[in-house]
């Protein structure tokens, strides 16, 4: 009799044991710097910490990484609307990039966790699912992704695929071991020269700020070159970094290809 009672008791524990959502991606393999990805949560049979089904409910994602918390988290009692998963069916939910959060847009996981300057710092991503209140939540779970191997370079631009209306950030690492112009290593006041390829006379010069890793500057191409944007000729920019105290000392010239903004 005791054995029967114990078996029933043990079975009851198993029935309320939370089952985890199955997380996949579209594409199946993605890194933290890939754009236009979808993270898919299949909650068929998945339960919250109280053993209640997640199926069909409005679900929000509270997520965090080794580099920092998601910018869509907000506060625990006031999670942001941007954290709500897109409900495809009662069992399928999706987190689709780009994610729009008010005036902010996050195109990649690296941007979502504030690690666009050092995407390699994201070595793990955790999350839990919950409602808005929250009145229920899951335990801490993980989101799989393909490792990103950071390859140092003289200049990095973000995002890697920009439109004419994106904020484009250029970052120069004067400590890069393979500098195109070694004399740049001695520069103390670095600026960046940016010009549209169709009209070099419209070139602009921007002073940089030092982030602790890069000397960086940002532009919105459509705002910086409105005449070319309005005429539809803003498709490519060239740039180089230079020593503002001695402008003859400059880096190699790089190119940014621009896609037309959707709106």
PDB file of C-alpha atoms in Angstrom:
ATOM      1  CA  UNK A   1       0.000   0.000   0.000  1.00  0.00           C
ATOM      2  CA  UNK A   2       2.838   2.373   0.884  1.00  0.00           C
ATOM      3  CA  UNK A   3       4.518   1.549  -2.410  1.00  0.00           C
ATOM      4  CA  UNK A   4       1.331   2.364  -4.317  1.00  0.00           C
ATOM      5  CA  UNK A   5       0.926   5.673  -2.447  1.00  0.00           C
ATOM      6  CA  UNK A   6       4.564   6.580  -3.107  1.00  0.00           C
ATOM      7  CA  UNK A   7       4.154   5.792  -6.806  1.00  0.00           C
ATOM      8  CA  UNK A   8       1.086   8.016  -7.057  1.00  0.00           C
ATOM      9  CA  UNK A   9       2.838  10.820  -5.169  1.00  0.00           C
ATOM     10  CA  UNK A  10       5.932  10.567  -7.389  1.00  0.00           C
ATOM     11  CA  UNK A  11       3.754  10.569 -10.521  1.00  0.00           C
ATOM     12  CA  UNK A  12       1.981  13.723  -9.357  1.00  0.00           C
ATOM     13  CA  UNK A  13       5.368  15.478  -9.034  1.00  0.00           C
ATOM     14  CA  UNK A  14       6.262  14.516 -12.588  1.00  0.00           C
ATOM     15  CA  UNK A  15       2.994  15.859 -13.970  1.00  0.00           C
ATOM     16  CA  UNK A  16       3.612  19.364 -12.626  1.00  0.00           C
ATOM     17  CA  UNK A  17       7.291  19.403 -13.559  1.00  0.00           C
ATOM     18  CA  UNK A  18       7.698  22.264 -16.023  1.00  0.00           C
ATOM     19  CA  UNK A  19       8.577  21.273 -19.585  1.00  0.00           C
ATOM     20  CA  UNK A  20      10.792  23.599 -21.562  1.00  0.00           C
ATOM     21  CA  UNK A  21       9.969  25.287 -24.878  1.00  0.00           C
ATOM     22  CA  UNK A  22      11.932  24.066 -27.891  1.00  0.00           C
ATOM     23  CA  UNK A  23      13.988  26.917 -29.362  1.00  0.00           C
ATOM     24  CA  UNK A  24      15.103  26.926 -33.012  1.00  0.00           C
ATOM     25  CA  UNK A  25      16.125  29.586 -35.493  1.00  0.00           C
ATOM     26  CA  UNK A  26      15.421  30.786 -39.003  1.00  0.00           C
ATOM     27  CA  UNK A  27      17.987  30.388 -40.459  1.00  0.00           C
ATOM     28  CA  UNK A  28      18.848  27.309 -38.456  1.00  0.00           C
ATOM     29  CA  UNK A  29      22.335  28.629 -37.699  1.00  0.00           C
ATOM     30  CA  UNK A  30      22.893  32.261 -36.746  1.00  0.00           C
ATOM     31  CA  UNK A  31      25.382  34.387 -34.835  1.00  0.00           C
ATOM     32  CA  UNK A  32      24.853  37.465 -32.677  1.00  0.00           C
ATOM     33  CA  UNK A  33      25.712  39.789 -35.584  1.00  0.00           C
ATOM     34  CA  UNK A  34      23.365  38.262 -38.175  1.00  0.00           C
ATOM     35  CA  UNK A  35      20.445  40.427 -39.259  1.00  0.00           C
ATOM     36  CA  UNK A  36      16.853  39.495 -40.170  1.00  0.00           C
ATOM     37  CA  UNK A  37      16.852  36.338 -38.060  1.00  0.00           C
ATOM     38  CA  UNK A  38      13.864  34.737 -36.328  1.00  0.00           C
ATOM     39  CA  UNK A  39      14.076  32.882 -33.028  1.00  0.00           C
ATOM     40  CA  UNK A  40      11.232  30.371 -32.782  1.00  0.00           C
ATOM     41  CA  UNK A  41       9.736  29.115 -29.522  1.00  0.00           C
ATOM     42  CA  UNK A  42       7.634  25.942 -29.725  1.00  0.00           C
ATOM     43  CA  UNK A  43       5.679  25.759 -26.457  1.00  0.00           C
ATOM     44  CA  UNK A  44       3.704  22.587 -27.198  1.00  0.00           C
ATOM     45  CA  UNK A  45       3.514  20.823 -23.841  1.00  0.00           C
ATOM     46  CA  UNK A  46       5.602  23.533 -22.166  1.00  0.00           C
ATOM     47  CA  UNK A  47       4.542  24.690 -18.725  1.00  0.00           C
ATOM     48  CA  UNK A  48       5.314  27.526 -16.362  1.00  0.00           C
ATOM     49  CA  UNK A  49       6.772  27.114 -12.883  1.00  0.00           C
ATOM     50  CA  UNK A  50       3.317  26.287 -11.503  1.00  0.00           C
ATOM     51  CA  UNK A  51       2.758  23.487 -14.010  1.00  0.00           C
ATOM     52  CA  UNK A  52       0.280  25.458 -16.143  1.00  0.00           C
ATOM     53  CA  UNK A  53       0.385  25.321 -19.932  1.00  0.00           C
ATOM     54  CA  UNK A  54       1.966  28.172 -21.882  1.00  0.00           C
ATOM     55  CA  UNK A  55      -0.030  27.365 -24.995  1.00  0.00           C
ATOM     56  CA  UNK A  56      -2.163  30.143 -26.441  1.00  0.00           C
ATOM     57  CA  UNK A  57      -1.162  32.765 -23.883  1.00  0.00           C
ATOM     58  CA  UNK A  58       0.343  36.196 -24.492  1.00  0.00           C
ATOM     59  CA  UNK A  59       4.027  35.583 -23.863  1.00  0.00           C
ATOM     60  CA  UNK A  60       6.795  38.055 -23.147  1.00  0.00           C
ATOM     61  CA  UNK A  61      10.497  37.286 -23.127  1.00  0.00           C
ATOM     62  CA  UNK A  62      12.779  38.495 -20.344  1.00  0.00           C
ATOM     63  CA  UNK A  63      16.313  37.862 -21.549  1.00  0.00           C
ATOM     64  CA  UNK A  64      19.901  38.401 -20.513  1.00  0.00           C
ATOM     65  CA  UNK A  65      23.370  37.596 -21.788  1.00  0.00           C
ATOM     66  CA  UNK A  66      26.961  37.400 -20.628  1.00  0.00           C
ATOM     67  CA  UNK A  67      27.365  40.943 -22.021  1.00  0.00           C
ATOM     68  CA  UNK A  68      24.281  42.456 -20.370  1.00  0.00           C
ATOM     69  CA  UNK A  69      20.497  42.403 -20.155  1.00  0.00           C
ATOM     70  CA  UNK A  70      18.183  42.830 -23.115  1.00  0.00           C
ATOM     71  CA  UNK A  71      17.289  46.448 -23.843  1.00  0.00           C
ATOM     72  CA  UNK A  72      13.619  45.403 -24.192  1.00  0.00           C
ATOM     73  CA  UNK A  73      13.379  44.113 -20.622  1.00  0.00           C
ATOM     74  CA  UNK A  74      12.361  47.353 -18.962  1.00  0.00           C
ATOM     75  CA  UNK A  75      11.658  46.661 -15.286  1.00  0.00           C
ATOM     76  CA  UNK A  76      10.370  43.381 -13.855  1.00  0.00           C
ATOM     77  CA  UNK A  77       6.942  44.860 -13.049  1.00  0.00           C
ATOM     78  CA  UNK A  78       6.796  46.943 -16.242  1.00  0.00           C
ATOM     79  CA  UNK A  79       8.227  44.878 -19.083  1.00  0.00           C
ATOM     80  CA  UNK A  80       8.373  46.675 -22.415  1.00  0.00           C
ATOM     81  CA  UNK A  81       5.834  46.039 -25.178  1.00  0.00           C
ATOM     82  CA  UNK A  82       8.769  45.253 -27.492  1.00  0.00           C
ATOM     83  CA  UNK A  83       9.447  42.139 -25.380  1.00  0.00           C
ATOM     84  CA  UNK A  84       6.157  40.536 -26.443  1.00  0.00           C
ATOM     85  CA  UNK A  85       6.662  37.482 -28.660  1.00  0.00           C
ATOM     86  CA  UNK A  86       4.781  37.306 -31.954  1.00  0.00           C
ATOM     87  CA  UNK A  87       2.114  34.614 -31.695  1.00  0.00           C
ATOM     88  CA  UNK A  88       2.008  32.495 -34.839  1.00  0.00           C
ATOM     89  CA  UNK A  89      -0.239  29.800 -33.344  1.00  0.00           C
ATOM     90  CA  UNK A  90      -1.129  28.512 -29.887  1.00  0.00           C
ATOM     91  CA  UNK A  91       2.149  26.594 -29.835  1.00  0.00           C
ATOM     92  CA  UNK A  92       4.503  28.701 -31.975  1.00  0.00           C
ATOM     93  CA  UNK A  93       5.869  32.113 -31.007  1.00  0.00           C
ATOM     94  CA  UNK A  94       8.603  34.130 -32.652  1.00  0.00           C
ATOM     95  CA  UNK A  95      11.117  36.827 -31.832  1.00  0.00           C
ATOM     96  CA  UNK A  96      11.715  38.549 -35.174  1.00  0.00           C
ATOM     97  CA  UNK A  97      14.557  40.953 -35.982  1.00  0.00           C
ATOM     98  CA  UNK A  98      14.706  43.866 -36.414  1.00  0.00           C
ATOM     99  CA  UNK A  99      12.980  44.591 -33.093  1.00  0.00           C
ATOM    100  CA  UNK A 100      11.450  48.051 -32.806  1.00  0.00           C
ATOM    101  CA  UNK A 101      11.329  49.537 -29.312  1.00  0.00           C
ATOM    102  CA  UNK A 102       9.955  53.062 -29.526  1.00  0.00           C
ATOM    103  CA  UNK A 103      12.571  55.161 -31.295  1.00  0.00           C
ATOM    104  CA  UNK A 104      15.163  52.365 -31.044  1.00  0.00           C
ATOM    105  CA  UNK A 105      15.663  49.543 -33.508  1.00  0.00           C
ATOM    106  CA  UNK A 106      17.752  46.456 -32.748  1.00  0.00           C
ATOM    107  CA  UNK A 107      18.837  44.600 -35.868  1.00  0.00           C
ATOM    108  CA  UNK A 108      20.949  41.917 -34.181  1.00  0.00           C
ATOM    109  CA  UNK A 109      21.336  40.113 -30.896  1.00  0.00           C
ATOM    110  CA  UNK A 110      24.558  42.054 -30.352  1.00  0.00           C
ATOM    111  CA  UNK A 111      22.640  45.324 -30.574  1.00  0.00           C
ATOM    112  CA  UNK A 112      19.848  43.992 -28.347  1.00  0.00           C
ATOM    113  CA  UNK A 113      22.344  43.274 -25.552  1.00  0.00           C
ATOM    114  CA  UNK A 114      24.419  46.427 -26.091  1.00  0.00           C
ATOM    115  CA  UNK A 115      27.433  44.523 -27.393  1.00  0.00           C
ATOM    116  CA  UNK A 116      27.632  45.756 -30.982  1.00  0.00           C
ATOM    117  CA  UNK A 117      31.160  47.058 -30.359  1.00  0.00           C
ATOM    118  CA  UNK A 118      32.301  43.718 -28.927  1.00  0.00           C
ATOM    119  CA  UNK A 119      29.932  40.970 -30.146  1.00  0.00           C
ATOM    120  CA  UNK A 120      32.401  38.294 -29.084  1.00  0.00           C
ATOM    121  CA  UNK A 121      31.617  39.165 -25.467  1.00  0.00           C
ATOM    122  CA  UNK A 122      28.280  37.373 -25.828  1.00  0.00           C
ATOM    123  CA  UNK A 123      29.084  33.799 -24.907  1.00  0.00           C
ATOM    124  CA  UNK A 124      25.673  32.836 -23.495  1.00  0.00           C
ATOM    125  CA  UNK A 125      22.073  34.023 -23.755  1.00  0.00           C
ATOM    126  CA  UNK A 126      19.450  33.192 -21.168  1.00  0.00           C
ATOM    127  CA  UNK A 127      15.749  33.914 -21.012  1.00  0.00           C
ATOM    128  CA  UNK A 128      12.464  33.147 -19.330  1.00  0.00           C
ATOM    129  CA  UNK A 129       8.914  33.441 -20.628  1.00  0.00           C
ATOM    130  CA  UNK A 130       6.241  35.253 -18.661  1.00  0.00           C
ATOM    131  CA  UNK A 131       3.095  37.318 -18.977  1.00  0.00           C
ATOM    132  CA  UNK A 132       3.093  41.083 -18.729  1.00  0.00           C
ATOM    133  CA  UNK A 133       2.065  41.335 -15.047  1.00  0.00           C
ATOM    134  CA  UNK A 134       3.742  38.874 -14.336  1.00  0.00           C
ATOM    135  CA  UNK A 135       1.370  36.356 -12.827  1.00  0.00           C
ATOM    136  CA  UNK A 136       3.358  33.420 -14.203  1.00  0.00           C
ATOM    137  CA  UNK A 137       6.845  32.696 -15.488  1.00  0.00           C
ATOM    138  CA  UNK A 138       9.104  29.864 -16.532  1.00  0.00           C
ATOM    139  CA  UNK A 139      12.469  29.115 -15.020  1.00  0.00           C
ATOM    140  CA  UNK A 140      15.692  30.386 -16.584  1.00  0.00           C
ATOM    141  CA  UNK A 141      16.329  28.816 -19.990  1.00  0.00           C
ATOM    142  CA  UNK A 142      18.875  29.310 -22.766  1.00  0.00           C
ATOM    143  CA  UNK A 143      18.820  30.465 -26.382  1.00  0.00           C
ATOM    144  CA  UNK A 144      21.281  28.594 -28.615  1.00  0.00           C
ATOM    145  CA  UNK A 145      23.367  30.449 -31.208  1.00  0.00           C
ATOM    146  CA  UNK A 146      26.470  29.854 -33.281  1.00  0.00           C
ATOM    147  CA  UNK A 147      29.671  31.156 -31.678  1.00  0.00           C
ATOM    148  CA  UNK A 148      30.977  34.417 -33.040  1.00  0.00           C
ATOM    149  CA  UNK A 149      34.715  34.584 -33.390  1.00  0.00           C
ATOM    150  CA  UNK A 150      35.842  38.181 -33.073  1.00  0.00           C
ATOM    151  CA  UNK A 151      38.450  39.013 -35.689  1.00  0.00           C
ATOM    152  CA  UNK A 152      40.275  42.265 -34.910  1.00  0.00           C
ATOM    153  CA  UNK A 153      40.445  44.777 -37.723  1.00  0.00           C
ATOM    154  CA  UNK A 154      41.588  48.348 -38.245  1.00  0.00           C
ATOM    155  CA  UNK A 155      38.054  49.634 -38.917  1.00  0.00           C
ATOM    156  CA  UNK A 156      34.654  48.183 -38.138  1.00  0.00           C
ATOM    157  CA  UNK A 157      31.337  49.661 -39.259  1.00  0.00           C
ATOM    158  CA  UNK A 158      27.958  48.918 -37.699  1.00  0.00           C
ATOM    159  CA  UNK A 159      25.543  47.790 -38.885  1.00  0.00           C
ATOM    160  CA  UNK A 160      27.344  45.670 -41.450  1.00  0.00           C
ATOM    161  CA  UNK A 161      24.451  46.139 -43.900  1.00  0.00           C
ATOM    162  CA  UNK A 162      23.191  49.710 -43.617  1.00  0.00           C
ATOM    163  CA  UNK A 163      20.356  51.641 -45.208  1.00  0.00           C
ATOM    164  CA  UNK A 164      20.354  55.332 -46.023  1.00  0.00           C
ATOM    165  CA  UNK A 165      18.409  56.075 -42.810  1.00  0.00           C
ATOM    166  CA  UNK A 166      20.385  53.912 -40.377  1.00  0.00           C
ATOM    167  CA  UNK A 167      22.717  55.314 -37.772  1.00  0.00           C
ATOM    168  CA  UNK A 168      26.054  54.132 -39.144  1.00  0.00           C
ATOM    169  CA  UNK A 169      28.911  53.948 -36.650  1.00  0.00           C
ATOM    170  CA  UNK A 170      32.534  53.805 -37.769  1.00  0.00           C
ATOM    171  CA  UNK A 171      35.135  52.562 -35.305  1.00  0.00           C
ATOM    172  CA  UNK A 172      38.893  52.866 -35.699  1.00  0.00           C
ATOM    173  CA  UNK A 173      41.332  50.790 -33.648  1.00  0.00           C
ATOM    174  CA  UNK A 174      44.687  52.586 -33.732  1.00  0.00           C
ATOM    175  CA  UNK A 175      46.234  49.739 -31.729  1.00  0.00           C
ATOM    176  CA  UNK A 176      45.515  47.239 -34.502  1.00  0.00           C
ATOM    177  CA  UNK A 177      48.739  45.409 -35.271  1.00  0.00           C
ATOM    178  CA  UNK A 178      48.285  45.652 -39.041  1.00  0.00           C
ATOM    179  CA  UNK A 179      47.539  49.374 -39.408  1.00  0.00           C
ATOM    180  CA  UNK A 180      47.414  50.514 -43.031  1.00  0.00           C
ATOM    181  CA  UNK A 181      49.426  53.560 -41.920  1.00  0.00           C
ATOM    182  CA  UNK A 182      51.573  52.860 -38.824  1.00  0.00           C
ATOM    183  CA  UNK A 183      51.947  56.623 -38.255  1.00  0.00           C
ATOM    184  CA  UNK A 184      48.317  56.680 -37.093  1.00  0.00           C
ATOM    185  CA  UNK A 185      49.431  54.950 -33.893  1.00  0.00           C
ATOM    186  CA  UNK A 186      50.895  58.248 -32.662  1.00  0.00           C
ATOM    187  CA  UNK A 187      47.756  60.288 -33.384  1.00  0.00           C
ATOM    188  CA  UNK A 188      46.157  61.920 -30.354  1.00  0.00           C
ATOM    189  CA  UNK A 189      43.311  63.716 -32.131  1.00  0.00           C
ATOM    190  CA  UNK A 190      41.602  61.484 -34.681  1.00  0.00           C
ATOM    191  CA  UNK A 191      38.813  62.515 -37.060  1.00  0.00           C
ATOM    192  CA  UNK A 192      37.066  60.749 -39.918  1.00  0.00           C
ATOM    193  CA  UNK A 193      36.549  62.018 -43.458  1.00  0.00           C
ATOM    194  CA  UNK A 194      33.346  60.770 -45.136  1.00  0.00           C
ATOM    195  CA  UNK A 195      32.350  61.506 -48.701  1.00  0.00           C
ATOM    196  CA  UNK A 196      29.693  60.207 -51.117  1.00  0.00           C
ATOM    197  CA  UNK A 197      31.330  58.611 -54.131  1.00  0.00           C
ATOM    198  CA  UNK A 198      29.165  60.552 -56.595  1.00  0.00           C
ATOM    199  CA  UNK A 199      30.164  63.982 -55.239  1.00  0.00           C
ATOM    200  CA  UNK A 200      33.393  64.303 -53.199  1.00  0.00           C
ATOM    201  CA  UNK A 201      32.711  68.031 -52.779  1.00  0.00           C
ATOM    202  CA  UNK A 202      30.010  67.115 -50.236  1.00  0.00           C
ATOM    203  CA  UNK A 203      32.563  65.456 -47.947  1.00  0.00           C
ATOM    204  CA  UNK A 204      32.200  65.980 -44.207  1.00  0.00           C
ATOM    205  CA  UNK A 205      34.741  65.794 -41.403  1.00  0.00           C
ATOM    206  CA  UNK A 206      33.662  64.372 -38.022  1.00  0.00           C
ATOM    207  CA  UNK A 207      35.643  64.307 -34.799  1.00  0.00           C
ATOM    208  CA  UNK A 208      35.633  61.001 -32.971  1.00  0.00           C
ATOM    209  CA  UNK A 209      35.098  59.966 -29.379  1.00  0.00           C
ATOM    210  CA  UNK A 210      37.175  57.325 -27.628  1.00  0.00           C
ATOM    211  CA  UNK A 211      35.157  54.387 -26.261  1.00  0.00           C
ATOM    212  CA  UNK A 212      38.041  52.625 -24.530  1.00  0.00           C
ATOM    213  CA  UNK A 213      38.441  50.300 -27.499  1.00  0.00           C
ATOM    214  CA  UNK A 214      37.736  52.386 -30.589  1.00  0.00           C
ATOM    215  CA  UNK A 215      37.797  55.943 -31.819  1.00  0.00           C
ATOM    216  CA  UNK A 216      34.291  56.215 -33.180  1.00  0.00           C
ATOM    217  CA  UNK A 217      31.876  58.530 -34.975  1.00  0.00           C
ATOM    218  CA  UNK A 218      28.335  58.053 -36.255  1.00  0.00           C
ATOM    219  CA  UNK A 219      26.252  59.499 -39.082  1.00  0.00           C
ATOM    220  CA  UNK A 220      22.797  59.094 -40.561  1.00  0.00           C
ATOM    221  CA  UNK A 221      23.571  59.187 -44.299  1.00  0.00           C
ATOM    222  CA  UNK A 222      20.190  60.624 -45.339  1.00  0.00           C
ATOM    223  CA  UNK A 223      20.580  63.478 -42.851  1.00  0.00           C
ATOM    224  CA  UNK A 224      24.243  64.117 -43.662  1.00  0.00           C
ATOM    225  CA  UNK A 225      23.725  64.183 -47.437  1.00  0.00           C
ATOM    226  CA  UNK A 226      20.074  65.230 -47.912  1.00  0.00           C
ATOM    227  CA  UNK A 227      20.430  66.423 -51.514  1.00  0.00           C
ATOM    228  CA  UNK A 228      21.792  63.066 -52.633  1.00  0.00           C
ATOM    229  CA  UNK A 229      19.215  61.190 -50.566  1.00  0.00           C
ATOM    230  CA  UNK A 230      16.343  63.180 -52.073  1.00  0.00           C
ATOM    231  CA  UNK A 231      17.656  62.592 -55.591  1.00  0.00           C
ATOM    232  CA  UNK A 232      18.119  58.873 -54.971  1.00  0.00           C
ATOM    233  CA  UNK A 233      21.869  58.996 -55.594  1.00  0.00           C
ATOM    234  CA  UNK A 234      23.032  58.106 -52.091  1.00  0.00           C
ATOM    235  CA  UNK A 235      24.259  54.544 -52.522  1.00  0.00           C
ATOM    236  CA  UNK A 236      27.916  54.487 -51.463  1.00  0.00           C
ATOM    237  CA  UNK A 237      30.181  56.349 -49.058  1.00  0.00           C
ATOM    238  CA  UNK A 238      33.949  56.352 -48.791  1.00  0.00           C
ATOM    239  CA  UNK A 239      35.814  57.184 -45.607  1.00  0.00           C
ATOM    240  CA  UNK A 240      39.214  57.345 -43.983  1.00  0.00           C
ATOM    241  CA  UNK A 241      40.432  58.245 -40.503  1.00  0.00           C
ATOM    242  CA  UNK A 242      43.145  60.856 -40.116  1.00  0.00           C
ATOM    243  CA  UNK A 243      45.264  62.706 -37.565  1.00  0.00           C
ATOM    244  CA  UNK A 244      43.460  66.037 -37.139  1.00  0.00           C
ATOM    245  CA  UNK A 245      46.745  67.611 -35.994  1.00  0.00           C
ATOM    246  CA  UNK A 246      48.477  66.434 -39.166  1.00  0.00           C
ATOM    247  CA  UNK A 247      45.853  65.624 -41.837  1.00  0.00           C
ATOM    248  CA  UNK A 248      48.442  64.130 -44.180  1.00  0.00           C
ATOM    249  CA  UNK A 249      48.577  61.131 -41.825  1.00  0.00           C
ATOM    250  CA  UNK A 250      45.551  59.011 -42.637  1.00  0.00           C
ATOM    251  CA  UNK A 251      44.339  55.434 -42.842  1.00  0.00           C
ATOM    252  CA  UNK A 252      43.439  53.504 -45.953  1.00  0.00           C
ATOM    253  CA  UNK A 253      40.112  54.386 -47.598  1.00  0.00           C
ATOM    254  CA  UNK A 254      37.105  52.178 -46.889  1.00  0.00           C
ATOM    255  CA  UNK A 255      33.679  51.915 -48.516  1.00  0.00           C
ATOM    256  CA  UNK A 256      30.161  51.647 -47.111  1.00  0.00           C
ATOM    257  CA  UNK A 257      27.446  50.374 -49.440  1.00  0.00           C
ATOM    258  CA  UNK A 258      23.977  51.670 -48.618  1.00  0.00           C
ATOM    259  CA  UNK A 259      20.599  50.072 -49.284  1.00  0.00           C
ATOM    260  CA  UNK A 260      17.554  52.263 -49.849  1.00  0.00           C
ATOM    261  CA  UNK A 261      15.506  52.677 -46.653  1.00  0.00           C
ATOM    262  CA  UNK A 262      12.075  51.040 -46.744  1.00  0.00           C
ATOM    263  CA  UNK A 263      10.326  54.217 -45.534  1.00  0.00           C
TER     264      UNK A 263
END
